[in-house]
PDB file of C-alpha atoms and ligand atoms in Angstrom:
ATOM      1  CA  UNK W   1     101.240 121.424 117.958  1.00 48.00           C
ATOM      2  CA  UNK W   2      98.043 119.688 117.001  1.00 51.00           C
ATOM      3  CA  UNK W   3      95.055 120.884 115.069  1.00 59.00           C
ATOM      4  CA  UNK W   4      92.536 119.095 117.293  1.00 80.00           C
ATOM      5  CA  UNK W   5      92.420 116.859 120.336  1.00 82.00           C
ATOM      6  CA  UNK W   6      93.667 113.328 119.809  1.00 86.00           C
ATOM      7  CA  UNK W   7      94.093 113.463 116.034  1.00 91.00           C
ATOM      8  CA  UNK W   8      94.725 110.278 114.108  1.00 94.00           C
ATOM      9  CA  UNK W   9      98.352 110.141 113.019  1.00 94.00           C
ATOM     10  CA  UNK W  10      99.666 108.892 109.690  1.00 96.00           C
ATOM     11  CA  UNK W  11     103.307 108.337 108.784  1.00 95.00           C
ATOM     12  CA  UNK W  12     103.802 108.757 105.026  1.00 97.00           C
ATOM     13  CA  UNK W  13     106.919 107.184 103.500  1.00 97.00           C
ATOM     14  CA  UNK W  14     107.832 106.942  99.832  1.00 98.00           C
ATOM     15  CA  UNK W  15     110.459 105.790  97.357  1.00 98.00           C
ATOM     16  CA  UNK W  16     112.643 103.462  99.401  1.00 97.00           C
ATOM     17  CA  UNK W  17     114.431 101.962  96.354  1.00 97.00           C
ATOM     18  CA  UNK W  18     115.711  98.920  98.239  1.00 96.00           C
ATOM     19  CA  UNK W  19     117.743  96.083  96.762  1.00 95.00           C
ATOM     20  CA  UNK W  20     118.565  92.750  98.356  1.00 91.00           C
ATOM     21  CA  UNK W  21     122.262  93.744  98.302  1.00 92.00           C
ATOM     22  CA  UNK W  22     122.287  96.026 101.349  1.00 91.00           C
ATOM     23  CA  UNK W  23     125.586  97.565 100.249  1.00 91.00           C
ATOM     24  CA  UNK W  24     124.205  98.726  96.892  1.00 92.00           C
ATOM     25  CA  UNK W  25     124.624 102.449  96.336  1.00 92.00           C
ATOM     26  CA  UNK W  26     121.794 104.434  94.753  1.00 93.00           C
ATOM     27  CA  UNK W  27     123.372 107.641  93.462  1.00 93.00           C
ATOM     28  CA  UNK W  28     125.853 107.544  96.316  1.00 90.00           C
ATOM     29  CA  UNK W  29     123.605 106.572  99.232  1.00 91.00           C
ATOM     30  CA  UNK W  30     122.698 103.278 100.877  1.00 93.00           C
ATOM     31  CA  UNK W  31     118.890 102.951 100.759  1.00 95.00           C
ATOM     32  CA  UNK W  32     118.777 100.455 103.643  1.00 94.00           C
ATOM     33  CA  UNK W  33     120.757 102.826 105.875  1.00 92.00           C
ATOM     34  CA  UNK W  34     118.350 105.605 105.041  1.00 93.00           C
ATOM     35  CA  UNK W  35     115.404 103.402 105.958  1.00 93.00           C
ATOM     36  CA  UNK W  36     117.119 102.642 109.273  1.00 90.00           C
ATOM     37  CA  UNK W  37     117.577 106.386 109.891  1.00 88.00           C
ATOM     38  CA  UNK W  38     113.852 106.872 109.308  1.00 90.00           C
ATOM     39  CA  UNK W  39     112.754 103.997 111.536  1.00 89.00           C
ATOM     40  CA  UNK W  40     115.054 105.188 114.342  1.00 86.00           C
ATOM     41  CA  UNK W  41     113.790 108.739 113.927  1.00 85.00           C
ATOM     42  CA  UNK W  42     110.145 107.761 114.335  1.00 87.00           C
ATOM     43  CA  UNK W  43     110.560 105.241 117.142  1.00 83.00           C
ATOM     44  CA  UNK W  44     108.717 105.940 120.415  1.00 82.00           C
ATOM     45  CA  UNK W  45     111.778 107.353 122.216  1.00 81.00           C
ATOM     46  CA  UNK W  46     112.470 109.916 119.493  1.00 80.00           C
ATOM     47  CA  UNK W  47     108.807 110.844 119.270  1.00 79.00           C
ATOM     48  CA  UNK W  48     108.432 111.363 122.999  1.00 80.00           C
ATOM     49  CA  UNK W  49     111.625 113.465 123.004  1.00 78.00           C
ATOM     50  CA  UNK W  50     109.765 115.747 120.593  1.00 75.00           C
ATOM     51  CA  UNK W  51     106.813 115.939 122.942  1.00 77.00           C
ATOM     52  CA  UNK W  52     104.783 113.668 120.691  1.00 78.00           C
ATOM     53  CA  UNK W  53     102.787 110.574 121.683  1.00 80.00           C
ATOM     54  CA  UNK W  54     104.740 107.338 122.058  1.00 81.00           C
ATOM     55  CA  UNK W  55     101.832 105.343 120.710  1.00 82.00           C
ATOM     56  CA  UNK W  56     102.185 103.634 117.316  1.00 87.00           C
ATOM     57  CA  UNK W  57     100.954 105.488 114.253  1.00 92.00           C
ATOM     58  CA  UNK W  58      97.348 104.834 113.394  1.00 94.00           C
ATOM     59  CA  UNK W  59      98.476 104.067 109.856  1.00 94.00           C
ATOM     60  CA  UNK W  60     101.678 104.024 107.832  1.00 93.00           C
ATOM     61  CA  UNK W  61     101.245 104.806 104.124  1.00 95.00           C
ATOM     62  CA  UNK W  62     104.010 103.928 101.656  1.00 95.00           C
ATOM     63  CA  UNK W  63     103.540 105.382  98.192  1.00 96.00           C
ATOM     64  CA  UNK W  64     105.613 103.044  96.073  1.00 94.00           C
ATOM     65  CA  UNK W  65     109.064 102.304  94.713  1.00 95.00           C
ATOM     66  CA  UNK W  66     109.652  99.914  97.577  1.00 93.00           C
ATOM     67  CA  UNK W  67     112.348  98.209  95.549  1.00 92.00           C
ATOM     68  CA  UNK W  68     114.663  99.348  92.811  1.00 93.00           C
ATOM     69  CA  UNK W  69     113.716  96.812  90.142  1.00 84.00           C
ATOM     70  CA  UNK W  70     113.909  93.738  92.379  1.00 86.00           C
ATOM     71  CA  UNK W  71     111.475  91.143  93.653  1.00 81.00           C
ATOM     72  CA  UNK W  72     110.054  89.089  96.477  1.00 84.00           C
ATOM     73  CA  UNK W  73     113.030  88.890  98.853  1.00 88.00           C
ATOM     74  CA  UNK W  74     113.154  92.657  99.311  1.00 91.00           C
ATOM     75  CA  UNK W  75     109.445  92.888 100.083  1.00 88.00           C
ATOM     76  CA  UNK W  76     109.761  90.170 102.720  1.00 86.00           C
ATOM     77  CA  UNK W  77     112.727  91.939 104.326  1.00 90.00           C
ATOM     78  CA  UNK W  78     110.864  95.233 104.345  1.00 90.00           C
ATOM     79  CA  UNK W  79     107.800  93.656 105.939  1.00 85.00           C
ATOM     80  CA  UNK W  80     110.011  92.425 108.790  1.00 86.00           C
ATOM     81  CA  UNK W  81     111.533  95.895 109.257  1.00 89.00           C
ATOM     82  CA  UNK W  82     108.140  97.604 109.260  1.00 88.00           C
ATOM     83  CA  UNK W  83     106.831  95.312 111.986  1.00 85.00           C
ATOM     84  CA  UNK W  84     108.707  97.524 114.468  1.00 85.00           C
ATOM     85  CA  UNK W  85     106.241 100.333 113.701  1.00 87.00           C
ATOM     86  CA  UNK W  86     103.369  98.255 115.142  1.00 86.00           C
ATOM     87  CA  UNK W  87     101.093 100.090 112.737  1.00 88.00           C
ATOM     88  CA  UNK W  88      98.831  98.951 109.924  1.00 87.00           C
ATOM     89  CA  UNK W  89     100.565  99.684 106.632  1.00 87.00           C
ATOM     90  CA  UNK W  90      98.941 100.678 103.371  1.00 89.00           C
ATOM     91  CA  UNK W  91     101.329 100.235 100.456  1.00 89.00           C
ATOM     92  CA  UNK W  92     100.775 101.066  96.801  1.00 91.00           C
ATOM     93  CA  UNK W  93     103.184 100.025  94.039  1.00 90.00           C
ATOM     94  CA  UNK W  94     105.482 102.364  92.110  1.00 94.00           C
ATOM     95  CA  UNK W  95     107.002 102.113  88.663  1.00 94.00           C
ATOM     96  CA  UNK W  96     110.113 100.351  90.028  1.00 94.00           C
ATOM     97  CA  UNK W  97     108.071  97.660  91.806  1.00 91.00           C
ATOM     98  CA  UNK W  98     107.405  94.173  90.494  1.00 85.00           C
ATOM     99  CA  UNK W  99     103.616  93.706  90.417  1.00 77.00           C
ATOM    100  CA  UNK W 100     103.638  89.912  90.825  1.00 80.00           C
ATOM    101  CA  UNK W 101     106.207  89.904  93.631  1.00 82.00           C
ATOM    102  CA  UNK W 102     104.477  92.852  95.263  1.00 77.00           C
ATOM    103  CA  UNK W 103     101.135  91.071  95.396  1.00 76.00           C
ATOM    104  CA  UNK W 104     102.740  87.791  96.483  1.00 77.00           C
ATOM    105  CA  UNK W 105     104.436  89.536  99.386  1.00 76.00           C
ATOM    106  CA  UNK W 106     101.690  91.917 100.455  1.00 72.00           C
ATOM    107  CA  UNK W 107      98.447  90.775  98.882  1.00 66.00           C
ATOM    108  CA  UNK W 108      97.379  88.453 101.672  1.00 59.00           C
ATOM    109  CA  UNK W 109      98.624  90.399 104.636  1.00 55.00           C
ATOM    110  CA  UNK W 110      96.455  92.476 106.882  1.00 44.00           C
ATOM    111  CA  UNK W 111      98.751  93.928 109.544  1.00 43.00           C
ATOM    112  CA  UNK W 112     101.722  94.782 107.349  1.00 45.00           C
ATOM    113  CA  UNK W 113     101.008  94.900 103.697  1.00 48.00           C
ATOM    114  CA  UNK W 114      98.932  96.157 100.868  1.00 54.00           C
ATOM    115  CA  UNK W 115      95.593  97.330 102.178  1.00 59.00           C
ATOM    116  CA  UNK W 116      93.493  98.782  99.382  1.00 75.00           C
ATOM    117  CA  UNK W 117      91.143 100.587 101.687  1.00 83.00           C
ATOM    118  CA  UNK W 118      91.497 101.345 105.381  1.00 86.00           C
ATOM    119  CA  UNK W 119      88.899 102.743 107.751  1.00 89.00           C
ATOM    120  CA  UNK W 120      90.544 105.081 110.222  1.00 92.00           C
ATOM    121  CA  UNK W 121      88.159 106.459 112.811  1.00 92.00           C
ATOM    122  CA  UNK W 122      85.787 108.737 110.943  1.00 94.00           C
ATOM    123  CA  UNK W 123      88.201 108.739 107.978  1.00 96.00           C
ATOM    124  CA  UNK W 124      88.966 106.387 105.124  1.00 95.00           C
ATOM    125  CA  UNK W 125      92.204 105.957 103.187  1.00 95.00           C
ATOM    126  CA  UNK W 126      92.080 104.435  99.705  1.00 94.00           C
ATOM    127  CA  UNK W 127      95.163 103.077  97.919  1.00 92.00           C
ATOM    128  CA  UNK W 128      95.358 103.068  94.121  1.00 93.00           C
ATOM    129  CA  UNK W 129      97.702 101.335  91.711  1.00 91.00           C
ATOM    130  CA  UNK W 130      99.108 103.807  89.177  1.00 93.00           C
ATOM    131  CA  UNK W 131     101.810 101.484  87.894  1.00 92.00           C
ATOM    132  CA  UNK W 132     101.940 100.649  84.205  1.00 92.00           C
ATOM    133  CA  UNK W 133     104.306  97.686  83.719  1.00 87.00           C
ATOM    134  CA  UNK W 134     107.347  98.704  81.709  1.00 88.00           C
ATOM    135  CA  UNK W 135     106.605 102.432  81.867  1.00 93.00           C
ATOM    136  CA  UNK W 136     107.972 105.202  84.073  1.00 94.00           C
ATOM    137  CA  UNK W 137     104.867 107.366  83.896  1.00 94.00           C
ATOM    138  CA  UNK W 138     101.681 106.226  85.595  1.00 95.00           C
ATOM    139  CA  UNK W 139      98.057 105.640  84.721  1.00 96.00           C
ATOM    140  CA  UNK W 140      95.030 104.573  86.738  1.00 95.00           C
ATOM    141  CA  UNK W 141      92.898 103.427  83.840  1.00 95.00           C
ATOM    142  CA  UNK W 142      89.180 103.641  83.270  1.00 95.00           C
ATOM    143  CA  UNK W 143      88.140 100.618  85.329  1.00 93.00           C
ATOM    144  CA  UNK W 144      90.060 101.755  88.419  1.00 92.00           C
ATOM    145  CA  UNK W 145      88.705 105.287  88.082  1.00 95.00           C
ATOM    146  CA  UNK W 146      85.180 103.868  87.825  1.00 95.00           C
ATOM    147  CA  UNK W 147      85.831 101.745  90.925  1.00 93.00           C
ATOM    148  CA  UNK W 148      87.060 104.831  92.783  1.00 94.00           C
ATOM    149  CA  UNK W 149      84.023 106.828  91.699  1.00 96.00           C
ATOM    150  CA  UNK W 150      81.719 104.101  93.022  1.00 94.00           C
ATOM    151  CA  UNK W 151      83.563 103.767  96.320  1.00 94.00           C
ATOM    152  CA  UNK W 152      83.452 107.512  96.889  1.00 96.00           C
ATOM    153  CA  UNK W 153      79.797 107.658  95.920  1.00 96.00           C
ATOM    154  CA  UNK W 154      79.069 104.958  98.497  1.00 93.00           C
ATOM    155  CA  UNK W 155      80.302 106.962 101.519  1.00 92.00           C
ATOM    156  CA  UNK W 156      79.899 110.616 100.735  1.00 94.00           C
ATOM    157  CA  UNK W 157      80.125 111.800 104.339  1.00 94.00           C
ATOM    158  CA  UNK W 158      83.368 110.056 105.279  1.00 95.00           C
ATOM    159  CA  UNK W 159      86.487 112.288 104.984  1.00 96.00           C
ATOM    160  CA  UNK W 160      88.859 110.487 102.645  1.00 97.00           C
ATOM    161  CA  UNK W 161      92.536 110.428 101.736  1.00 97.00           C
ATOM    162  CA  UNK W 162      93.772 108.784  98.547  1.00 96.00           C
ATOM    163  CA  UNK W 163      97.267 107.337  98.140  1.00 96.00           C
ATOM    164  CA  UNK W 164      99.027 106.573  94.870  1.00 96.00           C
ATOM    165  CA  UNK W 165     102.580 106.614  93.540  1.00 96.00           C
ATOM    166  CA  UNK W 166     102.550 109.093  90.659  1.00 97.00           C
ATOM    167  CA  UNK W 167     101.943 112.831  90.904  1.00 97.00           C
ATOM    168  CA  UNK W 168      98.440 113.653  89.652  1.00 97.00           C
ATOM    169  CA  UNK W 169      99.534 117.214  88.805  1.00 96.00           C
ATOM    170  CA  UNK W 170     102.734 118.997  87.776  1.00 95.00           C
ATOM    171  CA  UNK W 171     105.000 119.767  90.716  1.00 94.00           C
ATOM    172  CA  UNK W 172     107.199 122.344  88.964  1.00 94.00           C
ATOM    173  CA  UNK W 173     110.134 120.050  88.235  1.00 95.00           C
ATOM    174  CA  UNK W 174     110.017 119.754  84.428  1.00 95.00           C
ATOM    175  CA  UNK W 175     111.749 116.380  83.887  1.00 95.00           C
ATOM    176  CA  UNK W 176     109.473 114.787  86.495  1.00 93.00           C
ATOM    177  CA  UNK W 177     106.378 116.537  85.217  1.00 94.00           C
ATOM    178  CA  UNK W 178     106.815 114.621  81.956  1.00 94.00           C
ATOM    179  CA  UNK W 179     106.291 111.344  83.830  1.00 94.00           C
ATOM    180  CA  UNK W 180     103.311 112.147  86.038  1.00 95.00           C
ATOM    181  CA  UNK W 181      99.915 110.448  86.063  1.00 97.00           C
ATOM    182  CA  UNK W 182      98.786 110.317  82.430  1.00 97.00           C
ATOM    183  CA  UNK W 183      95.099 110.338  83.331  1.00 97.00           C
ATOM    184  CA  UNK W 184      95.572 112.879  86.112  1.00 97.00           C
ATOM    185  CA  UNK W 185      92.867 115.084  84.574  1.00 97.00           C
ATOM    186  CA  UNK W 186      90.254 112.320  84.865  1.00 98.00           C
ATOM    187  CA  UNK W 187      91.440 111.549  88.401  1.00 98.00           C
ATOM    188  CA  UNK W 188      91.144 115.169  89.499  1.00 97.00           C
ATOM    189  CA  UNK W 189      87.727 115.413  87.845  1.00 97.00           C
ATOM    190  CA  UNK W 190      86.654 112.385  89.877  1.00 97.00           C
ATOM    191  CA  UNK W 191      87.812 114.079  93.079  1.00 97.00           C
ATOM    192  CA  UNK W 192      85.857 117.161  92.086  1.00 96.00           C
ATOM    193  CA  UNK W 193      82.651 115.086  92.178  1.00 96.00           C
ATOM    194  CA  UNK W 194      83.361 113.964  95.744  1.00 97.00           C
ATOM    195  CA  UNK W 195      84.042 116.816  98.163  1.00 95.00           C
ATOM    196  CA  UNK W 196      84.687 114.421 101.041  1.00 96.00           C
ATOM    197  CA  UNK W 197      88.141 113.769  99.538  1.00 97.00           C
ATOM    198  CA  UNK W 198      90.421 115.981 101.632  1.00 95.00           C
ATOM    199  CA  UNK W 199      93.848 114.976 100.402  1.00 96.00           C
ATOM    200  CA  UNK W 200      95.982 112.968  97.996  1.00 97.00           C
ATOM    201  CA  UNK W 201      99.267 111.428  99.134  1.00 98.00           C
ATOM    202  CA  UNK W 202     101.856 110.555  96.518  1.00 98.00           C
ATOM    203  CA  UNK W 203     105.560 110.003  95.896  1.00 98.00           C
ATOM    204  CA  UNK W 204     107.645 109.467  92.741  1.00 97.00           C
ATOM    205  CA  UNK W 205     108.920 113.058  92.732  1.00 96.00           C
ATOM    206  CA  UNK W 206     111.488 112.461  95.537  1.00 97.00           C
ATOM    207  CA  UNK W 207     110.880 115.910  97.020  1.00 95.00           C
ATOM    208  CA  UNK W 208     108.566 117.708  99.390  1.00 94.00           C
ATOM    209  CA  UNK W 209     105.494 119.099  97.693  1.00 94.00           C
ATOM    210  CA  UNK W 210     102.275 120.598  99.023  1.00 93.00           C
ATOM    211  CA  UNK W 211      99.604 122.089  96.802  1.00 93.00           C
ATOM    212  CA  UNK W 212      95.910 122.697  97.116  1.00 92.00           C
ATOM    213  CA  UNK W 213      93.167 122.618  94.511  1.00 93.00           C
ATOM    214  CA  UNK W 214      90.480 125.255  94.125  1.00 91.00           C
ATOM    215  CA  UNK W 215      88.144 122.790  95.825  1.00 90.00           C
ATOM    216  CA  UNK W 216      90.437 122.641  98.860  1.00 91.00           C
ATOM    217  CA  UNK W 217      91.968 119.202  98.275  1.00 94.00           C
ATOM    218  CA  UNK W 218      95.531 118.929  99.593  1.00 94.00           C
ATOM    219  CA  UNK W 219      98.033 117.371  97.170  1.00 96.00           C
ATOM    220  CA  UNK W 220     100.921 116.170  99.329  1.00 96.00           C
ATOM    221  CA  UNK W 221     104.127 114.418  98.272  1.00 97.00           C
ATOM    222  CA  UNK W 222     106.467 112.910 100.817  1.00 96.00           C
ATOM    223  CA  UNK W 223     110.201 113.291 100.250  1.00 96.00           C
ATOM    224  CA  UNK W 224     111.963 110.028  99.457  1.00 97.00           C
ATOM    225  CA  UNK W 225     113.390 107.733 102.093  1.00 96.00           C
ATOM    226  CA  UNK W 226     116.236 107.138  99.600  1.00 96.00           C
ATOM    227  CA  UNK W 227     117.532 110.132  97.613  1.00 94.00           C
ATOM    228  CA  UNK W 228     115.927 113.496  96.918  1.00 95.00           C
ATOM    229  CA  UNK W 229     115.595 115.038  93.462  1.00 95.00           C
ATOM    230  CA  UNK W 230     116.378 118.719  93.013  1.00 94.00           C
ATOM    231  CA  UNK W 231     113.171 120.729  92.987  1.00 93.00           C
ATOM    232  CA  UNK W 232     112.607 122.840  89.885  1.00 94.00           C
ATOM    233  CA  UNK W 233     115.351 121.205  87.819  1.00 93.00           C
ATOM    234  CA  UNK W 234     114.851 120.808  84.059  1.00 94.00           C
ATOM    235  CA  UNK W 235     117.068 117.740  84.001  1.00 94.00           C
ATOM    236  CA  UNK W 236     117.659 114.869  86.405  1.00 94.00           C
ATOM    237  CA  UNK W 237     119.561 116.214  89.421  1.00 93.00           C
ATOM    238  CA  UNK W 238     120.067 114.833  92.931  1.00 93.00           C
ATOM    239  CA  UNK W 239     119.557 117.032  95.987  1.00 93.00           C
ATOM    240  CA  UNK W 240     121.840 116.231  98.959  1.00 90.00           C
ATOM    241  CA  UNK W 241     119.044 116.410 101.564  1.00 89.00           C
ATOM    242  CA  UNK W 242     118.727 113.545 104.065  1.00 90.00           C
ATOM    243  CA  UNK W 243     115.785 111.106 104.033  1.00 93.00           C
ATOM    244  CA  UNK W 244     112.425 112.687 104.713  1.00 92.00           C
ATOM    245  CA  UNK W 245     108.949 111.616 105.748  1.00 93.00           C
ATOM    246  CA  UNK W 246     105.578 113.280 105.925  1.00 94.00           C
ATOM    247  CA  UNK W 247     103.611 113.405 109.146  1.00 91.00           C
ATOM    248  CA  UNK W 248      99.858 113.877 108.871  1.00 94.00           C
ATOM    249  CA  UNK W 249      97.232 114.526 111.519  1.00 93.00           C
ATOM    250  CA  UNK W 250      93.558 113.915 110.861  1.00 94.00           C
ATOM    251  CA  UNK W 251      90.769 115.447 112.900  1.00 92.00           C
ATOM    252  CA  UNK W 252      87.471 113.693 113.397  1.00 91.00           C
ATOM    253  CA  UNK W 253      85.668 116.596 111.745  1.00 88.00           C
ATOM    254  CA  UNK W 254      87.574 116.201 108.455  1.00 90.00           C
ATOM    255  CA  UNK W 255      90.367 118.737 108.886  1.00 90.00           C
ATOM    256  CA  UNK W 256      93.963 117.709 108.366  1.00 92.00           C
ATOM    257  CA  UNK W 257      97.410 119.087 109.000  1.00 89.00           C
ATOM    258  CA  UNK W 258     100.818 117.895 107.867  1.00 90.00           C
ATOM    259  CA  UNK W 259     104.514 118.579 108.167  1.00 88.00           C
ATOM    260  CA  UNK W 260     107.665 117.152 106.638  1.00 90.00           C
ATOM    261  CA  UNK W 261     110.434 115.728 108.768  1.00 88.00           C
ATOM    262  CA  UNK W 262     114.044 115.319 107.664  1.00 87.00           C
ATOM    263  CA  UNK W 263     115.926 112.520 109.379  1.00 83.00           C
ATOM    264  CA  UNK W 264     119.589 111.731 109.525  1.00 72.00           C
ATOM    265  CA  UNK W 265     120.524 109.182 112.151  1.00 55.00           C
ATOM    266  CA  UNK W 266     119.876 111.470 115.119  1.00 51.00           C
ATOM    267  CA  UNK W 267     116.119 111.511 115.050  1.00 50.00           C
ATOM    268  CA  UNK W 268     113.786 114.001 113.445  1.00 54.00           C
ATOM    269  CA  UNK W 269     115.002 117.486 112.664  1.00 51.00           C
ATOM    270  CA  UNK W 270     111.936 119.476 113.530  1.00 51.00           C
ATOM    271  CA  UNK W 271     113.831 122.756 113.371  1.00 43.00           C
ATOM    272  CA  UNK W 272     112.953 122.608 109.686  1.00 42.00           C
ATOM    273  CA  UNK W 273     109.384 121.638 110.240  1.00 40.00           C
ATOM    274  CA  UNK W 274     107.008 122.842 107.610  1.00 40.00           C
ATOM    275  CA  UNK W 275     103.481 123.602 108.617  1.00 37.00           C
ATOM    276  CA  UNK W 276     102.713 124.358 105.031  1.00 37.00           C
ATOM    277  CA  UNK W 277      99.167 123.102 105.325  1.00 41.00           C
ATOM    278  CA  UNK W 278      96.590 124.957 107.311  1.00 41.00           C
ATOM    279  CA  UNK W 279      93.217 123.799 108.387  1.00 41.00           C
ATOM    280  CA  UNK W 280      91.166 122.099 105.754  1.00 39.00           C
ATOM    281  CA  UNK W 281      87.588 122.817 106.550  1.00 33.00           C
TER     282      UNK W 281
HETATM  283 FE1  FE2 N 301     111.175 106.602  93.091  1.00 69.07          FE
END
């Protein structure tokens, strides 16, 4: 099901939590195995079995926590794994990432790596860094918000998606809502000045989330590739769901549609597909 003819397709991944020790267990799961499940589930054979195009994604967006408190070696290994997607990759850092190692690994890359801004047909995707070294919560800061304001002012007619790690709003899971984007109010106010922004992609919450502002901006979290957190929980709690990804389709006229896929070694489980987002006009 598509919302328009030949939409651009984005694969949104988040919260991989990889360590160089591939046998390391993160709350009982192997993050590298979960990444493998995801990459198998979105390979051309699995996609065509779902009646979807075999062509590579137009863009892969990864919203942070690539590593679980480790450095350069993990980023290099991930870059090699992602090459199989044959897609440009826009990556933003999360609170568990190492800023210096992250930039060393991805800063100079164009095909696979940190792209701060990507033109995508009639669309644009902008990546932001919400990481505050040493803190779990996130912040964009005044200078980055000013930069964003200027960039959005410069192309007011181009439909835009913004990607960052931290949730800019509460998602209804109290222990996570205490560690969201600290200047989320200023960020949302900035979006309110620029109606061409159609959606915000984020992670950090390790759960599916889809909300919409009064101005019609979609706020979309991808589930984690690693472990899921229990939605609505007051305290830290793990949900046993398999790895998940978000699939997004962009129409040339600025509408978008998205669904979440759950993957567990056998390809995507679209029986649980969630068309929670309607047309965004
Ligand atoms: Fe995370």
